[in-house]
Amino acid sequence: MNAQQLGQNIEDRFGPDVIDWNVLGPDQLYVTITPESLVEVAEYLYQDQGCRYVINGGTDRRQQRDAFLITHFFAQDEEKIYIAVHTEVEADDPQVDSITPVVPAANWSERETRDMVGVVAVGHPDPRRLVLADDWPEDLYPLRTDVAHDIKPPPAEGVAPERLEPPEGASVVPIGPFFPVLEEPAYFRVFVEGEMVVGADYRGFYNHRGIEKLGCSVLTYNQIPFIAERICGICGYVHSCSYCQTVERAAGIEIPERAEYIRTIVLELERVQSHLLWLGIAAHIIGFDTVLMQTWRMREPLMWLCERITGNRKSYGMNLVGGVRRDIKPEIYDDIRSVIDKIGAEWQELAGAIPGDSTLMARVRGTGILTTETARGLGAAGPTARGSGLAIDVRVDHPYAAYDRLEVTKCVHDSCDNLARVLVRVEETLDAIKILHQALDDMPDGPIMAEIDEELPAGRQAMSAVEAPRGEVFHWVLTGTENRPERWRVRAPTYANLQNVPPMLAGNALADVPISIGSYDPCFSCTERMEVVDVNSGQVRVYTEEEFRAEYDQPGDE
Amino acid sequence: MFKELCQKSFPKSLWVYHCNVGACNGCDIEVIDVLTPYYDAERFGIKLVGSPRHADVLLVCGPVTRQVVPALKRLYDAVPAPKLVIAIGSCAVGGGIWFDSYNVVGGADTILPVDYYIPGCPPRPEAILHGVAVALGLAEKEIESVHLKQLPDRPESVPVEVESS
Amino acid sequence: MIASKLKEAILSLRPGRVTLKYPFAPHDPEEDFRGYPELDADKCIGCGGCAAVCPARLIMIQDIDQNTRRIMRLLERCIFCGRCADVCPEDAITMTKRFELSTDSGREDMVAECEVFMATCQRCGRCYEPPTPLDKIMEPGLRHDEIKRGGQDSPYKHISSE
């Protein structure tokens, strides 16, 4: 079945509710439906067609159409199709039916659309604020076009996020918002009964920087790749690649083959770098710093190599709409080969040593179980999904750049635990090294930048995805006037994977929480302090980690 | 004066607490990189600690986002005096590429008194080490503001420096 | 168990000492590294192309009087992408290899200002040729006087004033 047939099927099934549908390229289907039929169409795609939910986006089109455009994105991986389901919601009654009851993965993004565009998902099971700061005014929606990108409402005192109530008899262990070693602040409230975790609540988006708003209101097409790259400092290149691909598709720009290969090579270098980094952090979380030091030592020559190829150790700044900015000089090929071969050899040695290490294995085997059903239901991506037996990999399912000409293996494990996610990444690194060799061998000559003679037309749209080290990165662009997109929607893989954390934690010992959270690669290593709320007495005590460890024998590091 | 006092108070080792107040992780990873074998900041007695109460220095990465402000203030108060704040990366120094976004408050010095600035996007590990060396008094800063002017009668000539701070 | 610990020990011991001597000995970046963007005031014609493409929007073009145009760069938030150097028609901007930019005297140290003598200029903007239409100058009349510092309009109080 191709996109054409799927579109026909939807029209046959829902008849007058389908206002319009069209197909762009071989793999993109755009359907516009009435708001009344949204839930049914979503259920049909998700249940009957076996589609995977990607994300939801809201666009303020009051100027053009006097309506808000709500778009749900799905992917049909076997048939290699991305599906955008558009619904227009009247501007004076911004409400739409929630699809979360039938598609659980839509939970966060519907909340985000409420926060950012102000279209309420009616019937949403958990309609709390998700993205905006706690003291942000209730009726100000930043992504609406009449709200300035640099608006700074006055702060409010004493506001706290709405919290989930813990189950009867459970205690609450807050983790965060600052973690002493790494990465983004985030605030988990883990519900425990004794040592066992029975649930969790999450308040994140401490790092929300309003990137989509900047992209749609101040930056121009060729400035966005650089801000996209800074969505993530570890795997930022995937975002700039995905953005550029999306705009190129929307505008019908064909990029030169050599540029595709260069993008592929840098993407795979980034994957190797990111997986090395992750293994080190994961080992650090479970208190095995030798592996941290060794993997990061192995990684360093790769960082120098990236600096040599791109001009910066990370946030490479290689992409522009139409191609890449720098060529990889042929005299560097051999240096790339020798660096990755050395990493490959040492990596294999390390990977050979790990399975025999029973203390290490005790911490990862059988912990942090994420079942295949939950992973699909909540839309897990990347190694998290592949560790739960879901064979999805954008490089194979929706090939981009030069991946259709290269041999890519899907590394899948079905034991669903932390170990599976470790093994997936270990194998993927070795596979990435193979892909790099193929790409270097096949690299064609030619230009690296397409000729762009005209301004980009307005009103076109395109979708594109890239397989990041953490999973699928998805971008959608609706082109606009003034040399910038009217709407640019981004989905990062952790957005999907984070939603899997509460079910993943349930049933684990508290001690396994850090590695379980760490296993999908946002890398929380240990807690700054813990606040324990005793449910029965209602007393709050603040413990330092040492006290906490002494009292609860909580293993940790630092 | 305060800085001299600080340099005297920490003659041997700085214990640092690292916090990400909205960064993309680029700088955070480089901070960790500084502690790994190739750069090994521990040879200067620098140690990453797990609690702000143990720290002498607060490393701030990223633009301060709105949601993080109250937590950041609490964190700063938790660090015992005398304390230093080092802003790492262009975001913490000047707000970065999103300096005017609705959810970004600005550079770290909008909220906290910052003692040392290390620009870069992300700064190389060497640049972070250089910043540490400046803080420890091992190296001098190498940058200063630039004011240049083309002269009307000699437009082709070398610009003269009119002012330097 | 022991075998695997041994393997790990061998793996850790084999590389020997790798720590670089930096900061006591220099460790220079690779060729083509993008460091501090230096402006050659002699070459600058004040066309404003760099301000048009800068993703961090840190370059202000301001006409002080008939003859003088001020190019003010708040490099404190520079992301070192090098786009300004790419599009400069006169190659006045070079991405140097300087990366030791840390300072103890505030972000003012990262400000770079240049006054360009523009006596005969018609300010039509034609001296800047955008590489693609995507890089064209968006500001009408080339100049923009608003360049904000990050945090200038913060609604939050500084901790010292609380």
mmCIF file of N, CA and C in Angstrom, chain B residues 3 37-40 43-44 66 69 73 76-77 90 93-94 96-97 99-100 105-107 109-113 115-121 124 126-127 130-131 141-150 152 155-157 159, chain C residues 18-24 27-29 33 36 39 41-42 44 55-57 76-80 98-117 148 150-151 154-159 162:
data_model
loop_
_atom_site.group_PDB
_atom_site.id
_atom_site.type_symbol
_atom_site.label_atom_id
_atom_site.label_comp_id
_atom_site.label_asym_id
_atom_site.label_seq_id
_atom_site.Cartn_x
_atom_site.Cartn_y
_atom_site.Cartn_z
ATOM 1 N N LYS B 3 37.647 39.436 44.634
ATOM 2 C CA LYS B 3 38.281 38.367 43.877
ATOM 3 C C LYS B 3 39.595 37.951 44.501
ATOM 4 N N PRO B 37 40.154 11.972 31.022
ATOM 5 C CA PRO B 37 41.607 11.871 30.988
ATOM 6 C C PRO B 37 42.380 12.922 30.181
ATOM 7 N N TYR B 38 41.889 13.330 29.016
ATOM 8 C CA TYR B 38 42.723 14.208 28.184
ATOM 9 C C TYR B 38 42.938 15.587 28.819
ATOM 10 N N TYR B 39 41.976 16.053 29.581
ATOM 11 C CA TYR B 39 42.096 17.411 30.135
ATOM 12 C C TYR B 39 42.301 17.402 31.642
ATOM 13 N N ASP B 40 41.677 16.440 32.307
ATOM 14 C CA ASP B 40 41.914 16.148 33.709
ATOM 15 C C ASP B 40 42.042 17.375 34.606
ATOM 16 N N ARG B 43 43.672 17.691 38.262
ATOM 17 C CA ARG B 43 45.059 18.012 38.639
ATOM 18 C C ARG B 43 45.163 19.412 39.228
ATOM 19 N N PHE B 44 44.162 20.264 39.002
ATOM 20 C CA PHE B 44 44.159 21.567 39.668
ATOM 21 C C PHE B 44 43.333 21.539 40.951
ATOM 22 N N ARG B 66 12.790 31.122 32.244
ATOM 23 C CA ARG B 66 11.824 31.626 33.206
ATOM 24 C C ARG B 66 11.526 30.603 34.302
ATOM 25 N N VAL B 69 14.326 30.285 37.109
ATOM 26 C CA VAL B 69 14.779 31.397 37.955
ATOM 27 C C VAL B 69 14.630 31.126 39.461
ATOM 28 N N LYS B 73 17.869 30.775 42.055
ATOM 29 C CA LYS B 73 18.120 31.651 43.204
ATOM 30 C C LYS B 73 18.293 30.818 44.473
ATOM 31 N N TYR B 76 21.709 29.263 44.396
ATOM 32 C CA TYR B 76 22.788 30.201 44.687
ATOM 33 C C TYR B 76 22.880 30.438 46.192
ATOM 34 N N ASP B 77 21.711 30.573 46.819
ATOM 35 C CA ASP B 77 21.711 30.792 48.266
ATOM 36 C C ASP B 77 22.263 29.593 49.015
ATOM 37 N N SER B 90 28.224 30.851 25.480
ATOM 38 C CA SER B 90 27.651 32.128 25.044
ATOM 39 C C SER B 90 26.271 32.382 25.632
ATOM 40 N N VAL B 93 26.763 33.638 29.152
ATOM 41 C CA VAL B 93 27.464 34.925 29.141
ATOM 42 C C VAL B 93 26.541 36.043 28.674
ATOM 43 N N GLY B 94 25.861 35.816 27.546
ATOM 44 C CA GLY B 94 25.081 36.921 27.001
ATOM 45 C C GLY B 94 23.662 36.577 26.583
ATOM 46 N N GLY B 96 22.913 34.143 24.525
ATOM 47 C CA GLY B 96 23.011 33.259 23.366
ATOM 48 C C GLY B 96 22.064 33.627 22.252
ATOM 49 N N ILE B 97 21.815 32.639 21.418
ATOM 50 C CA ILE B 97 21.025 32.844 20.206
ATOM 51 C C ILE B 97 19.563 33.144 20.557
ATOM 52 N N PHE B 99 18.500 35.086 23.180
ATOM 53 C CA PHE B 99 18.511 36.113 24.225
ATOM 54 C C PHE B 99 17.190 36.849 24.375
ATOM 55 N N ASP B 100 16.395 36.972 23.300
ATOM 56 C CA ASP B 100 15.176 37.773 23.406
ATOM 57 C C ASP B 100 13.906 36.936 23.376
ATOM 58 N N VAL B 105 15.291 34.590 30.192
ATOM 59 C CA VAL B 105 15.486 35.798 30.978
ATOM 60 C C VAL B 105 16.756 36.525 30.548
ATOM 61 N N GLY B 106 17.768 35.754 30.141
ATOM 62 C CA GLY B 106 18.996 36.379 29.665
ATOM 63 C C GLY B 106 20.208 35.636 30.177
ATOM 64 N N GLY B 107 21.352 36.314 30.144
ATOM 65 C CA GLY B 107 22.569 35.698 30.637
ATOM 66 C C GLY B 107 22.509 35.489 32.141
ATOM 67 N N ASP B 109 24.268 36.682 34.433
ATOM 68 C CA ASP B 109 24.464 37.866 35.281
ATOM 69 C C ASP B 109 23.210 38.724 35.395
ATOM 70 N N THR B 110 22.148 38.344 34.687
ATOM 71 C CA THR B 110 20.866 39.004 34.902
ATOM 72 C C THR B 110 20.321 38.666 36.291
ATOM 73 N N ILE B 111 20.635 37.483 36.758
ATOM 74 C CA ILE B 111 20.078 36.994 38.014
ATOM 75 C C ILE B 111 21.146 36.917 39.109
ATOM 76 N N LEU B 112 22.341 36.471 38.748
ATOM 77 C CA LEU B 112 23.388 36.239 39.749
ATOM 78 C C LEU B 112 24.567 37.172 39.505
ATOM 79 N N PRO B 113 25.344 37.478 40.537
ATOM 80 C CA PRO B 113 26.622 38.148 40.278
ATOM 81 C C PRO B 113 27.604 37.138 39.692
ATOM 82 N N ASP B 115 31.361 36.118 38.297
ATOM 83 C CA ASP B 115 32.743 36.546 38.467
ATOM 84 C C ASP B 115 33.587 36.298 37.228
ATOM 85 N N TYR B 116 33.356 35.161 36.561
ATOM 86 C CA TYR B 116 34.158 34.845 35.384
ATOM 87 C C TYR B 116 33.241 34.434 34.246
ATOM 88 N N TYR B 117 33.642 34.824 33.050
ATOM 89 C CA TYR B 117 32.860 34.523 31.855
ATOM 90 C C TYR B 117 33.714 33.699 30.913
ATOM 91 N N ILE B 118 33.147 32.626 30.390
ATOM 92 C CA ILE B 118 33.872 31.829 29.394
ATOM 93 C C ILE B 118 32.996 31.703 28.146
ATOM 94 N N PRO B 119 33.144 32.601 27.157
ATOM 95 C CA PRO B 119 32.320 32.493 25.955
ATOM 96 C C PRO B 119 32.754 31.324 25.075
ATOM 97 N N GLY B 120 31.882 30.932 24.196
ATOM 98 C CA GLY B 120 32.154 29.819 23.287
ATOM 99 C C GLY B 120 30.856 29.098 23.050
ATOM 100 N N CYS B 121 30.744 28.411 21.922
ATOM 101 C CA CYS B 121 29.458 27.761 21.669
ATOM 102 C C CYS B 121 29.653 26.377 21.072
ATOM 103 N N ARG B 124 35.611 25.258 23.914
ATOM 104 C CA ARG B 124 36.432 24.032 23.881
ATOM 105 C C ARG B 124 36.856 23.717 25.313
ATOM 106 N N GLU B 126 39.672 23.243 26.355
ATOM 107 C CA GLU B 126 40.830 24.084 26.642
ATOM 108 C C GLU B 126 40.396 25.482 27.074
ATOM 109 N N ALA B 127 39.323 25.979 26.447
ATOM 110 C CA ALA B 127 38.850 27.315 26.812
ATOM 111 C C ALA B 127 38.332 27.309 28.244
ATOM 112 N N HIS B 130 41.246 27.287 30.428
ATOM 113 C CA HIS B 130 41.841 28.618 30.459
ATOM 114 C C HIS B 130 41.075 29.517 31.422
ATOM 115 N N GLY B 131 39.748 29.403 31.386
ATOM 116 C CA GLY B 131 38.935 30.182 32.310
ATOM 117 C C GLY B 131 39.249 29.826 33.751
ATOM 118 N N LYS B 141 43.747 37.172 31.439
ATOM 119 C CA LYS B 141 42.748 37.209 30.368
ATOM 120 C C LYS B 141 43.367 37.772 29.102
ATOM 121 N N GLU B 142 42.881 37.276 27.964
ATOM 122 C CA GLU B 142 43.520 37.675 26.711
ATOM 123 C C GLU B 142 42.605 38.499 25.835
ATOM 124 N N ILE B 143 41.454 38.839 26.355
ATOM 125 C CA ILE B 143 40.489 39.495 25.496
ATOM 126 C C ILE B 143 40.120 40.851 26.075
ATOM 127 N N GLU B 144 39.906 41.801 25.194
ATOM 128 C CA GLU B 144 39.332 43.056 25.667
ATOM 129 C C GLU B 144 38.502 43.664 24.556
ATOM 130 N N SER B 145 37.692 44.648 24.934
ATOM 131 C CA SER B 145 36.775 45.190 23.942
ATOM 132 C C SER B 145 37.558 45.958 22.880
ATOM 133 N N VAL B 146 36.980 46.037 21.693
ATOM 134 C CA VAL B 146 37.672 46.630 20.552
ATOM 135 C C VAL B 146 36.878 47.829 20.067
ATOM 136 N N HIS B 147 37.546 48.945 19.869
ATOM 137 C CA HIS B 147 36.901 50.124 19.291
ATOM 138 C C HIS B 147 37.789 50.631 18.167
ATOM 139 N N LEU B 148 37.326 50.530 16.959
ATOM 140 C CA LEU B 148 38.138 50.930 15.811
ATOM 141 C C LEU B 148 37.402 51.988 15.015
ATOM 142 N N LYS B 149 38.191 52.764 14.270
ATOM 143 C CA LYS B 149 37.583 53.842 13.500
ATOM 144 C C LYS B 149 38.355 54.064 12.206
ATOM 145 N N GLN B 150 37.609 54.136 11.105
ATOM 146 C CA GLN B 150 38.254 54.530 9.851
ATOM 147 C C GLN B 150 38.316 56.062 9.831
ATOM 148 N N PRO B 152 38.403 59.759 8.101
ATOM 149 C CA PRO B 152 37.855 60.294 6.853
ATOM 150 C C PRO B 152 38.924 60.651 5.832
ATOM 151 N N PRO B 155 40.866 56.958 4.236
ATOM 152 C CA PRO B 155 39.980 55.797 4.299
ATOM 153 C C PRO B 155 40.684 54.477 4.004
ATOM 154 N N GLU B 156 41.817 54.528 3.315
ATOM 155 C CA GLU B 156 42.502 53.290 2.974
ATOM 156 C C GLU B 156 43.485 52.855 4.049
ATOM 157 N N SER B 157 43.707 53.731 5.001
ATOM 158 C CA SER B 157 44.795 53.451 5.929
ATOM 159 C C SER B 157 44.359 52.522 7.057
ATOM 160 N N PRO B 159 43.185 51.398 10.498
ATOM 161 C CA PRO B 159 42.338 52.086 11.464
ATOM 162 C C PRO B 159 43.104 52.354 12.751
ATOM 163 N N VAL C 18 47.576 10.106 28.890
ATOM 164 C CA VAL C 18 47.152 10.861 27.707
ATOM 165 C C VAL C 18 46.925 12.330 28.009
ATOM 166 N N THR C 19 46.954 12.705 29.277
ATOM 167 C CA THR C 19 46.576 14.070 29.647
ATOM 168 C C THR C 19 47.452 15.102 28.943
ATOM 169 N N LEU C 20 46.789 16.102 28.388
ATOM 170 C CA LEU C 20 47.519 17.155 27.686
ATOM 171 C C LEU C 20 48.121 18.122 28.699
ATOM 172 N N LYS C 21 49.190 18.792 28.280
ATOM 173 C CA LYS C 21 49.869 19.719 29.177
ATOM 174 C C LYS C 21 49.101 21.033 29.366
ATOM 175 N N TYR C 22 48.120 21.255 28.509
ATOM 176 C CA TYR C 22 47.373 22.498 28.575
ATOM 177 C C TYR C 22 46.885 22.744 30.000
ATOM 178 N N PRO C 23 46.885 23.943 30.556
ATOM 179 C CA PRO C 23 47.209 25.249 29.988
ATOM 180 C C PRO C 23 48.695 25.629 30.069
ATOM 181 N N PHE C 24 49.567 24.723 30.485
ATOM 182 C CA PHE C 24 50.987 25.097 30.601
ATOM 183 C C PHE C 24 51.709 25.015 29.265
ATOM 184 N N HIS C 27 47.717 24.040 23.207
ATOM 185 C CA HIS C 27 47.121 22.968 22.408
ATOM 186 C C HIS C 27 46.220 23.645 21.404
ATOM 187 N N ASP C 28 46.741 23.867 20.226
ATOM 188 C CA ASP C 28 46.045 24.677 19.254
ATOM 189 C C ASP C 28 44.905 23.913 18.608
ATOM 190 N N PRO C 29 43.860 24.636 18.245
ATOM 191 C CA PRO C 29 42.767 23.974 17.524
ATOM 192 C C PRO C 29 43.200 23.569 16.122
ATOM 193 N N PHE C 33 39.358 25.976 12.330
ATOM 194 C CA PHE C 33 38.537 26.151 13.526
ATOM 195 C C PHE C 33 37.906 27.532 13.491
ATOM 196 N N TYR C 36 37.226 33.393 17.511
ATOM 197 C CA TYR C 36 36.821 34.810 17.590
ATOM 198 C C TYR C 36 36.771 35.462 16.215
ATOM 199 N N LEU C 39 37.201 41.567 12.813
ATOM 200 C CA LEU C 39 36.775 42.446 11.731
ATOM 201 C C LEU C 39 37.938 43.344 11.351
ATOM 202 N N ALA C 41 38.811 46.482 10.092
ATOM 203 C CA ALA C 41 38.083 47.735 9.892
ATOM 204 C C ALA C 41 38.525 48.438 8.613
ATOM 205 N N ASP C 42 39.687 48.117 8.154
ATOM 206 C CA ASP C 42 40.199 48.725 6.938
ATOM 207 C C ASP C 42 39.386 48.302 5.721
ATOM 208 N N CYS C 44 36.200 46.901 5.816
ATOM 209 C CA CYS C 44 34.741 46.937 5.966
ATOM 210 C C CYS C 44 34.145 48.103 5.190
ATOM 211 N N PRO C 55 22.691 34.515 13.000
ATOM 212 C CA PRO C 55 21.593 33.865 13.700
ATOM 213 C C PRO C 55 21.390 34.404 15.110
ATOM 214 N N ALA C 56 22.480 34.861 15.749
ATOM 215 C CA ALA C 56 22.341 35.353 17.115
ATOM 216 C C ALA C 56 21.952 36.821 17.142
ATOM 217 N N ARG C 57 21.843 37.431 16.003
ATOM 218 C CA ARG C 57 21.409 38.832 15.840
ATOM 219 C C ARG C 57 22.188 39.759 16.764
ATOM 220 N N GLU C 76 29.460 38.767 22.959
ATOM 221 C CA GLU C 76 29.173 37.983 24.157
ATOM 222 C C GLU C 76 28.210 36.834 23.870
ATOM 223 N N ARG C 77 27.352 36.979 22.872
ATOM 224 C CA ARG C 77 26.452 35.876 22.582
ATOM 225 C C ARG C 77 26.725 35.235 21.223
ATOM 226 N N CYS C 78 27.924 35.454 20.722
ATOM 227 C CA CYS C 78 28.303 34.891 19.418
ATOM 228 C C CYS C 78 28.305 33.374 19.487
ATOM 229 N N ILE C 79 27.758 32.722 18.447
ATOM 230 C CA ILE C 79 27.785 31.263 18.421
ATOM 231 C C ILE C 79 28.883 30.741 17.489
ATOM 232 N N PHE C 80 29.709 31.616 16.993
ATOM 233 C CA PHE C 80 30.883 31.220 16.209
ATOM 234 C C PHE C 80 30.522 30.342 15.006
ATOM 235 N N ARG C 98 41.493 32.048 17.656
ATOM 236 C CA ARG C 98 41.488 32.428 19.076
ATOM 237 C C ARG C 98 40.289 31.822 19.791
ATOM 238 N N PHE C 99 40.542 31.112 20.851
ATOM 239 C CA PHE C 99 39.426 30.551 21.615
ATOM 240 C C PHE C 99 39.531 30.859 23.103
ATOM 241 N N GLU C 100 40.676 31.394 23.540
ATOM 242 C CA GLU C 100 40.838 31.674 24.974
ATOM 243 C C GLU C 100 40.199 33.021 25.283
ATOM 244 N N LEU C 101 38.895 32.990 25.421
ATOM 245 C CA LEU C 101 38.145 34.233 25.504
ATOM 246 C C LEU C 101 37.659 34.533 26.913
ATOM 247 N N SER C 102 38.109 33.752 27.876
ATOM 248 C CA SER C 102 37.533 33.942 29.206
ATOM 249 C C SER C 102 38.013 35.257 29.813
ATOM 250 N N THR C 103 37.146 35.836 30.623
ATOM 251 C CA THR C 103 37.455 37.131 31.189
ATOM 252 C C THR C 103 36.885 37.234 32.593
ATOM 253 N N ASP C 104 37.490 38.121 33.371
ATOM 254 C CA ASP C 104 36.980 38.323 34.719
ATOM 255 C C ASP C 104 36.381 39.711 34.864
ATOM 256 N N SER C 105 36.299 40.454 33.759
ATOM 257 C CA SER C 105 35.810 41.823 33.920
ATOM 258 C C SER C 105 34.534 42.081 33.133
ATOM 259 N N GLY C 106 33.683 41.099 33.073
ATOM 260 C CA GLY C 106 32.364 41.352 32.531
ATOM 261 C C GLY C 106 32.246 41.099 31.046
ATOM 262 N N ARG C 107 31.006 41.063 30.580
ATOM 263 C CA ARG C 107 30.807 40.740 29.173
ATOM 264 C C ARG C 107 31.176 41.890 28.252
ATOM 265 N N GLU C 108 31.434 43.056 28.819
ATOM 266 C CA GLU C 108 31.847 44.191 27.994
ATOM 267 C C GLU C 108 33.089 43.847 27.170
ATOM 268 N N ASP C 109 33.901 42.979 27.688
ATOM 269 C CA ASP C 109 35.122 42.614 26.975
ATOM 270 C C ASP C 109 34.850 41.981 25.622
ATOM 271 N N MET C 110 33.654 41.472 25.442
ATOM 272 C CA MET C 110 33.342 40.811 24.178
ATOM 273 C C MET C 110 32.649 41.754 23.203
ATOM 274 N N VAL C 111 32.663 43.039 23.488
ATOM 275 C CA VAL C 111 32.030 43.987 22.577
ATOM 276 C C VAL C 111 33.073 44.490 21.577
ATOM 277 N N ALA C 112 32.711 44.513 20.314
ATOM 278 C CA ALA C 112 33.627 45.032 19.305
ATOM 279 C C ALA C 112 32.884 46.065 18.474
ATOM 280 N N GLU C 113 33.499 47.221 18.352
ATOM 281 C CA GLU C 113 32.836 48.333 17.698
ATOM 282 C C GLU C 113 33.719 48.825 16.572
ATOM 283 N N CYS C 114 33.110 49.258 15.492
ATOM 284 C CA CYS C 114 33.912 49.762 14.380
ATOM 285 C C CYS C 114 33.140 50.876 13.705
ATOM 286 N N GLU C 115 33.794 52.002 13.497
ATOM 287 C CA GLU C 115 33.130 53.093 12.813
ATOM 288 C C GLU C 115 33.671 53.182 11.395
ATOM 289 N N VAL C 116 32.768 53.095 10.444
ATOM 290 C CA VAL C 116 33.183 53.046 9.049
ATOM 291 C C VAL C 116 32.897 54.397 8.402
ATOM 292 N N PHE C 117 33.844 54.869 7.638
ATOM 293 C CA PHE C 117 33.692 56.141 6.936
ATOM 294 C C PHE C 117 32.901 55.906 5.655
ATOM 295 N N LYS C 148 19.613 44.400 21.429
ATOM 296 C CA LYS C 148 19.362 44.252 22.852
ATOM 297 C C LYS C 148 20.412 43.359 23.472
ATOM 298 N N GLY C 150 21.057 40.387 26.132
ATOM 299 C CA GLY C 150 20.266 39.359 26.784
ATOM 300 C C GLY C 150 20.056 39.735 28.232
ATOM 301 N N GLY C 151 18.816 39.840 28.656
ATOM 302 C CA GLY C 151 18.529 40.154 30.053
ATOM 303 C C GLY C 151 18.218 41.607 30.296
ATOM 304 N N SER C 154 14.641 41.987 31.431
ATOM 305 C CA SER C 154 14.187 40.910 32.300
ATOM 306 C C SER C 154 13.207 41.430 33.352
ATOM 307 N N PRO C 155 12.082 40.727 33.512
ATOM 308 C CA PRO C 155 11.149 41.147 34.555
ATOM 309 C C PRO C 155 11.594 40.690 35.939
ATOM 310 N N TYR C 156 12.631 39.867 36.004
ATOM 311 C CA TYR C 156 13.057 39.329 37.292
ATOM 312 C C TYR C 156 14.133 40.201 37.919
ATOM 313 N N LYS C 157 14.151 40.223 39.224
ATOM 314 C CA LYS C 157 15.147 41.017 39.933
ATOM 315 C C LYS C 157 16.454 40.258 40.057
ATOM 316 N N HIS C 158 17.536 41.020 40.057
ATOM 317 C CA HIS C 158 18.839 40.430 40.337
ATOM 318 C C HIS C 158 18.879 39.993 41.791
ATOM 319 N N ILE C 159 19.593 38.915 42.050
ATOM 320 C CA ILE C 159 19.545 38.341 43.393
ATOM 321 C C ILE C 159 20.093 39.309 44.442
ATOM 322 N N GLU C 162 17.540 41.587 46.224
ATOM 323 C CA GLU C 162 16.426 40.999 46.977
ATOM 324 C C GLU C 162 16.696 40.993 48.461
#
